[in-house]
Amino acid sequence: MLLERGINKSVYPSFNDLSESFFASTSSAPFFIIDPNRDLIVVSFNAAAQRYFNVMGDVPRQWFQHTWPNAEDKGWRDEFVKEIRQAHTLQMSMPEVPHEHDILFEEICFTSFDHNGQAFIAGMLLNCQHVTYGAADLRAVKGTFELGEFYHSILNNLHESIGFFELNEHSKLRVVWLNERAKRYVAPHTNVAGQLAVNFMPDSIKSSWVELERSLLGACDVVACSMLLGDEFNQQACEIYFHPVNFGSSKKQQFIANWYNVTKYFQREIVETQHKQDFFNLVENSPDMIVRYDALGRRTYVNQTFEHVTGLSREKVVGKTPTEVPSTGRSAEKIQELIFRAINTRQPAIEILNVEVLDAESVIHEVRCLPEFDKHGSVSGALLIARDMTQQELAKQRTQVSEKQFRTLVENSPDYICRYDLDCHLLYANPAMKGLFGTSVERFYGLTPTELNAYLYSCFESYVPRNETNLHRQLQQVIATQTSKECEVSGPTANGQAHVFVSLTPEFDSLGELNSVLVIGRDITELKEYQEQVHYLSKYDPLTGLPNRSSLLSKVSQLIQFPPSRFKLGLLVLGVDHFKTLNDSYGYEHGDGVLCALSKRLQSVVSNTSYLARIAGDEFGIFLSPVMSRESFYKEAQRINKALAKPMLVDGTEIHLSTSIGACLYPDDAKDLQDLVRYADSALFAAKSSQRGSIRFYSHDLTEKALERLELRNSIQSGIRNKQFYVFFQPKINLKTNALEGAEALVRWHHPTRGLVFPDAFIPVAEELGLINEIDMLVLDEVCRCVKVWQSHLAPGSRFAVNLSAMQFTREDLVSTIEGIVQKHQCGTQFLEFEITEGVLMVHCERLANKIKALKELGFTFALDDFGTGYSSLSYLSRYPIDVLKIDRSFVMDMLESQSSQVLVKTIVAMAQNLAMKVVAEGVEEQTQTALLKQYDVDIAQGYLFSRPISIEAFASMYCLPVPPSN
């Protein structure tokens, strides 16, 4: 029975016109159809399948994907469809699929078929085989029924199962009579006459039986079907035939049915058929040409490969001899000769022939002719098998070419290649070995590595070692263990001392027996020299030849591990004062000359018991051991410093150097190596910071300051990552209208332990670390975020200023980065301003003016901050397009008490007005200052009088602006 639940009839045609007999024979078994072109969705699902897989109602179209093992994987589904299409029918063991039935089907068969031009896959669950037999003689059975009860015993003793049925008024088959053999299928029931046949059917086939009853309604011809009859523990495959009959005057449809248990027969037939099919498939799909001949040499069979290779069809060649219809060109006569030789001699005939085939002039084949015998032992014909050996022959030729090429490679290789036998005697050496010996190597065949080494020493050294060489020992180990080895060997050669890296590989014959050892050596003399140079550079300074920092640390570490009990150890770190200025002024070559002269002076001054090293660019370390006291340590440092202060010649010029020295004692100041070096560095830093040319001993406060600075350096980086930097705004007020004219954005750091950190504490460190760029851009991003929200509420001319450090203008991507931030927030640049100091204008980086001009073209204005406190120059104002001058707060604070400050403010304002610049006064804290600034025509003021720097939220609240959404 075929179900089409939930199927779109416009997409899938009805399957009712498929073979009804096929569905009748499988209607008692679970059966479903899936669509390979639409991701294996279910097209049809019979009632038995619904019951078996416990699918009630409409079957989900994705049932197969979600239920079948691995079917949710798209790759598996594609491979599944491909395999079935190639094989057409695929039978496999039933996988573990959820089911609700006592019967366990052992196998499932998938079959690919086409219906109305569309491809489908049918799946049927099997635990028996189906086969159909011919029906019994209907007239004999009918006649036996009509003869009466006596003759029923005859039917009861037949080996066939026979029954008599009729359709009742409800079109249900009613049992009229069953013979004894048929009653076995309804056991343990005995009195079945008059009962409905469906009552004795297993639940698994009841729906199929109902379908059968429908097909019998009005049937005029025999109706055949296959069923699994018997109880659930012993189901048998049966073929049932229903023959329409009419006894007496009954108006009901009556049927004589006979059925046969065909399980064993069908299984045996399937096996035999499969064996035949397997053999046929094997022969038919063999890559060899297979031809069968009769005793007269005529072809009786050719396989597909024969047709493909020769281009001749079976119909054309069967019944003909090789010479009558030549299929292999001029080789046909030779093939016919081989056939008759096999037939006449009753022995196989084998030869290698050049066979002419389709699309090729000649192909090499191995042709085997085998005689075939009938059951009486007479020769009935011959079987020819022709195998294409062309590739093997070509491979043989390629092998010969490869061997030649390999020999050429070996003969011309720069590596040393030789072969030894199992007694460690030299069998072969390539020409490269001549470079070692200075003569032809053939004369050394038969010698061992030890004997060869003795020859080299006798020729190129003054003595000859008697010990067995390392290569000889390694060779013996390879022979003993039959595993590869690697080693390095060194010795004298015709070209001087050589270092060779050697690999030894055991070689085996075709039987797997060790027969020789291949030795390949590569000259690594240059590599060894390079390694020695690298080792030297890892320990010594290439410029001065002194030990480097690594060597000094190693030396100090050794002495600290075993310090003298009565004495101390001291470390001096010397640094050349203003060495960078010297390099910038005279060039790096002159600087290198100064360092070399200084190192020579130090070597002449430092005692032999001390250890001198160059530890950094312009820094030298001197480790003193032993040190009697801190006073003697200080005197030694003074002595060295005075010696270095004397003039020295560099490139013919007399120069004077100043050096600062940091000193640290072990164990007084430091307890371990790391502290000793670190504290000496801190002392040198303090010496350079306080007084150049001085000697500074380590003290604990130096560590605290260094640690504080280091902690601040580390905290800034984590502060940026953790978004601990915030923007505060200090408003700028129009002195004429008292209206808001923007604000200056100031950055504050909410440190997790220090609290609020002001810029004076962290900006210099951020500039030193190169992190000021990130902080500036962080501030700009926050300002743009706010301006985006506020721009519709701001008065024309309002500007929110962001400070840019001098380091920003050394960036090549400054303009593009700023432009990207503005575009990100879609805010108007007419509300944005950059504040720079006079120090920025002094940075002579390339294209400074171009970068300012590019930002001006984007709509930004520029304000010059702290004007009058630095290197104020009118040339800067004329060279760069500055829009605003900001008067430093120091002038504003002094105006009330200093007449000169008032004059300076007036002058700055007048100059700005003449240059069409606005003026902003910083640090306004009193009304009297405001009055003076108004009198001097100052445009804008900012300071504590109006507001301290406040958070974004407080600023928005103060000036009735919307609070930007949190970032």
XYZ file of N, CA, C and O in Angstrom, residues 887-958:
288
model
N 45.598 82.761 25.964
C 46.521 83.435 26.878
C 46.718 82.550 28.097
O 45.763 82.107 28.724
N 47.983 82.289 28.436
C 48.278 81.402 29.545
C 47.747 81.976 30.854
O 47.733 83.196 31.074
N 47.320 81.087 31.754
C 46.705 81.477 33.023
C 47.655 82.295 33.893
O 47.217 83.096 34.737
N 48.975 82.133 33.695
C 49.925 82.882 34.538
C 49.795 84.382 34.293
O 49.912 85.191 35.230
N 49.565 84.794 33.023
C 49.375 86.206 32.717
C 48.072 86.715 33.314
O 47.991 87.829 33.841
N 47.021 85.889 33.222
C 45.717 86.304 33.730
C 45.771 86.463 35.247
O 45.208 87.420 35.827
N 46.469 85.565 35.950
C 46.554 85.618 37.400
C 47.332 86.862 37.849
O 47.040 87.452 38.906
N 48.335 87.307 37.053
C 49.191 88.426 37.450
C 48.649 89.782 37.031
O 49.233 90.816 37.386
N 47.552 89.782 36.247
C 47.061 91.061 35.722
C 46.713 92.057 36.823
O 46.943 93.260 36.689
N 46.161 91.604 37.912
C 45.681 92.507 38.955
C 46.829 93.139 39.736
O 46.651 94.194 40.369
N 48.007 92.516 39.670
C 49.133 93.021 40.453
C 50.303 93.464 39.598
O 51.193 94.160 40.079
N 50.334 93.046 38.333
C 51.500 93.344 37.490
C 51.070 94.178 36.288
O 50.243 93.740 35.470
N 51.663 95.368 36.193
C 51.361 96.230 35.052
C 51.893 95.616 33.770
O 51.273 95.703 32.718
N 53.064 94.951 33.884
C 53.654 94.340 32.675
C 52.773 93.223 32.135
O 52.655 93.024 30.918
N 52.119 92.444 33.031
C 51.222 91.377 32.576
C 50.032 91.968 31.826
O 49.566 91.419 30.827
N 49.530 93.135 32.318
C 48.420 93.774 31.615
C 48.844 94.207 30.218
O 48.110 94.040 29.244
N 50.070 94.739 30.127
C 50.578 95.171 28.815
C 50.720 93.974 27.880
O 50.354 94.037 26.690
N 51.236 92.866 28.412
C 51.400 91.670 27.587
C 50.046 91.170 27.088
O 49.895 90.791 25.918
N 49.026 91.157 27.966
C 47.705 90.700 27.556
C 47.151 91.608 26.471
O 46.602 91.134 25.458
N 47.294 92.927 26.666
C 46.800 93.871 25.653
C 47.511 93.636 24.324
O 46.887 93.666 23.260
N 48.820 93.412 24.396
C 49.604 93.205 23.166
C 49.166 91.940 22.441
O 49.017 91.922 21.207
N 48.964 90.860 23.203
C 48.529 89.599 22.590
C 47.179 89.783 21.927
O 46.950 89.313 20.801
N 46.252 90.482 22.605
C 44.920 90.689 22.040
C 44.995 91.514 20.770
O 44.360 91.194 19.753
N 45.775 92.592 20.815
C 45.896 93.458 19.634
C 46.498 92.679 18.472
O 46.039 92.793 17.316
N 47.545 91.886 18.743
C 48.184 91.098 17.682
C 47.192 90.091 17.096
O 47.114 89.908 15.882
N 46.417 89.430 17.962
C 45.452 88.451 17.483
C 44.379 89.101 16.629
O 43.968 88.562 15.585
N 43.918 90.272 17.061
C 42.884 90.957 16.284
C 43.415 91.344 14.917
O 42.706 91.243 13.913
N 44.661 91.805 14.859
C 45.255 92.170 13.574
C 45.435 90.959 12.667
O 45.426 91.081 11.444
N 45.603 89.771 13.273
C 45.758 88.533 12.481
C 44.432 87.789 12.325
O 44.414 86.636 11.895
N 43.324 88.462 12.687
C 41.973 87.890 12.556
C 41.835 86.608 13.369
O 41.220 85.630 12.939
N 42.421 86.576 14.558
C 42.332 85.430 15.443
C 41.472 85.774 16.645
O 41.424 86.917 17.088
N 40.793 84.777 17.182
C 40.077 84.940 18.428
C 41.049 84.780 19.592
O 42.115 84.185 19.451
N 40.669 85.310 20.764
C 41.501 85.215 21.948
C 40.694 84.551 23.059
O 39.539 84.914 23.309
N 41.290 83.548 23.712
C 40.682 82.883 24.853
C 41.617 83.060 26.046
O 42.812 82.756 25.952
N 41.068 83.552 27.158
C 41.854 83.724 28.379
C 41.610 82.535 29.291
O 40.467 82.199 29.600
N 42.704 81.906 29.733
C 42.603 80.741 30.612
C 42.800 81.149 32.069
O 43.422 82.173 32.366
N 42.284 80.357 32.980
C 42.532 80.534 34.409
C 41.808 81.706 35.035
O 42.295 82.275 36.020
N 40.647 82.100 34.526
C 39.872 83.220 35.081
C 39.158 82.723 36.337
O 38.359 81.790 36.264
N 39.448 83.396 37.488
C 38.876 82.952 38.743
C 38.139 84.073 39.495
O 37.456 83.790 40.480
N 38.309 85.350 39.057
C 37.684 86.465 39.763
C 36.950 87.367 38.781
O 37.319 87.462 37.606
N 35.925 88.083 39.314
C 35.148 88.997 38.467
C 36.005 90.166 38.012
O 35.813 90.693 36.907
N 36.957 90.621 38.862
C 37.818 91.745 38.465
C 38.657 91.377 37.250
O 38.918 92.219 36.385
N 39.077 90.103 37.158
C 39.816 89.655 35.974
C 38.927 89.710 34.749
O 39.348 90.131 33.668
N 37.659 89.319 34.922
C 36.708 89.355 33.808
C 36.508 90.780 33.316
O 36.441 91.043 32.103
N 36.411 91.723 34.259
C 36.199 93.126 33.873
C 37.361 93.637 33.037
O 37.170 94.329 32.017
N 38.605 93.335 33.464
C 39.770 93.766 32.692
C 39.800 93.120 31.308
O 40.112 93.754 30.314
N 39.485 91.844 31.265
C 39.518 91.138 29.974
C 38.487 91.706 29.019
O 38.732 91.835 27.801
N 37.296 92.062 29.541
C 36.296 92.714 28.678
C 36.831 94.045 28.168
O 36.632 94.401 27.002
N 37.502 94.762 29.069
C 38.049 96.079 28.699
C 39.100 95.921 27.600
O 39.222 96.778 26.738
N 39.842 94.763 27.622
C 40.883 94.549 26.616
C 40.337 93.878 25.345
O 41.099 93.498 24.468
N 38.991 93.743 25.275
C 38.328 93.111 24.103
C 38.689 91.637 23.927
O 38.770 91.111 22.809
N 38.897 90.941 25.049
C 39.090 89.493 24.984
C 37.739 88.838 24.672
O 36.720 89.170 25.297
N 37.712 87.901 23.707
C 36.453 87.322 23.246
C 35.873 86.313 24.247
O 34.689 86.368 24.596
N 36.698 85.361 24.659
C 36.208 84.182 25.397
C 37.099 83.943 26.597
O 38.314 84.203 26.551
N 36.516 83.438 27.679
C 37.277 83.116 28.882
C 36.859 81.754 29.406
O 35.733 81.304 29.197
N 37.794 81.116 30.108
C 37.486 79.878 30.797
C 38.270 79.836 32.096
O 39.355 80.392 32.207
N 37.687 79.211 33.116
C 38.351 79.137 34.408
C 37.378 78.756 35.487
O 36.176 78.530 35.239
N 37.886 78.683 36.720
C 37.062 78.248 37.850
C 35.929 79.209 38.151
O 34.953 78.836 38.802
N 36.072 80.508 37.701
C 34.979 81.460 37.915
C 33.690 80.960 37.277
O 32.593 81.138 37.829
N 33.814 80.299 36.138
C 32.638 79.807 35.416
C 32.351 78.338 35.777
O 31.214 77.981 36.034
N 33.385 77.537 35.806
C 33.201 76.128 36.170
C 34.550 75.428 36.189
O 35.439 75.715 35.384
N 34.696 74.514 37.148
C 35.826 73.598 37.102
C 35.580 72.578 35.969
O 34.452 72.468 35.474
N 36.594 71.815 35.565
C 36.330 70.711 34.625
C 35.341 69.725 35.246
O 35.523 69.296 36.389
N 34.275 69.394 34.528
C 33.212 68.540 35.060
C 32.936 67.404 34.087
O 33.308 67.460 32.917
N 32.258 66.383 34.595
C 31.969 65.206 33.773
C 31.004 65.548 32.646
O 30.349 66.605 32.653
N 30.907 64.646 31.685
C 30.021 64.861 30.533
C 28.581 65.019 30.999
O 27.845 65.914 30.541
N 28.158 64.193 31.941
C 26.771 64.253 32.411
C 26.500 65.572 33.117
O 25.445 66.199 32.914
N 27.453 66.021 33.969
C 27.268 67.282 34.685
C 27.262 68.462 33.721
O 26.483 69.421 33.881
N 28.118 68.401 32.688
C 28.169 69.464 31.687
C 26.838 69.557 30.940
O 26.300 70.654 30.720
N 26.305 68.402 30.551
C 25.032 68.397 29.832
C 23.918 68.955 30.702
O 23.045 69.709 30.234
N 23.925 68.607 31.988
C 22.891 69.101 32.896
C 23.015 70.605 33.097
O 22.002 71.327 33.131
N 24.253 71.110 33.204
C 24.471 72.536 33.469
C 23.966 73.389 32.315
O 23.403 74.483 32.533
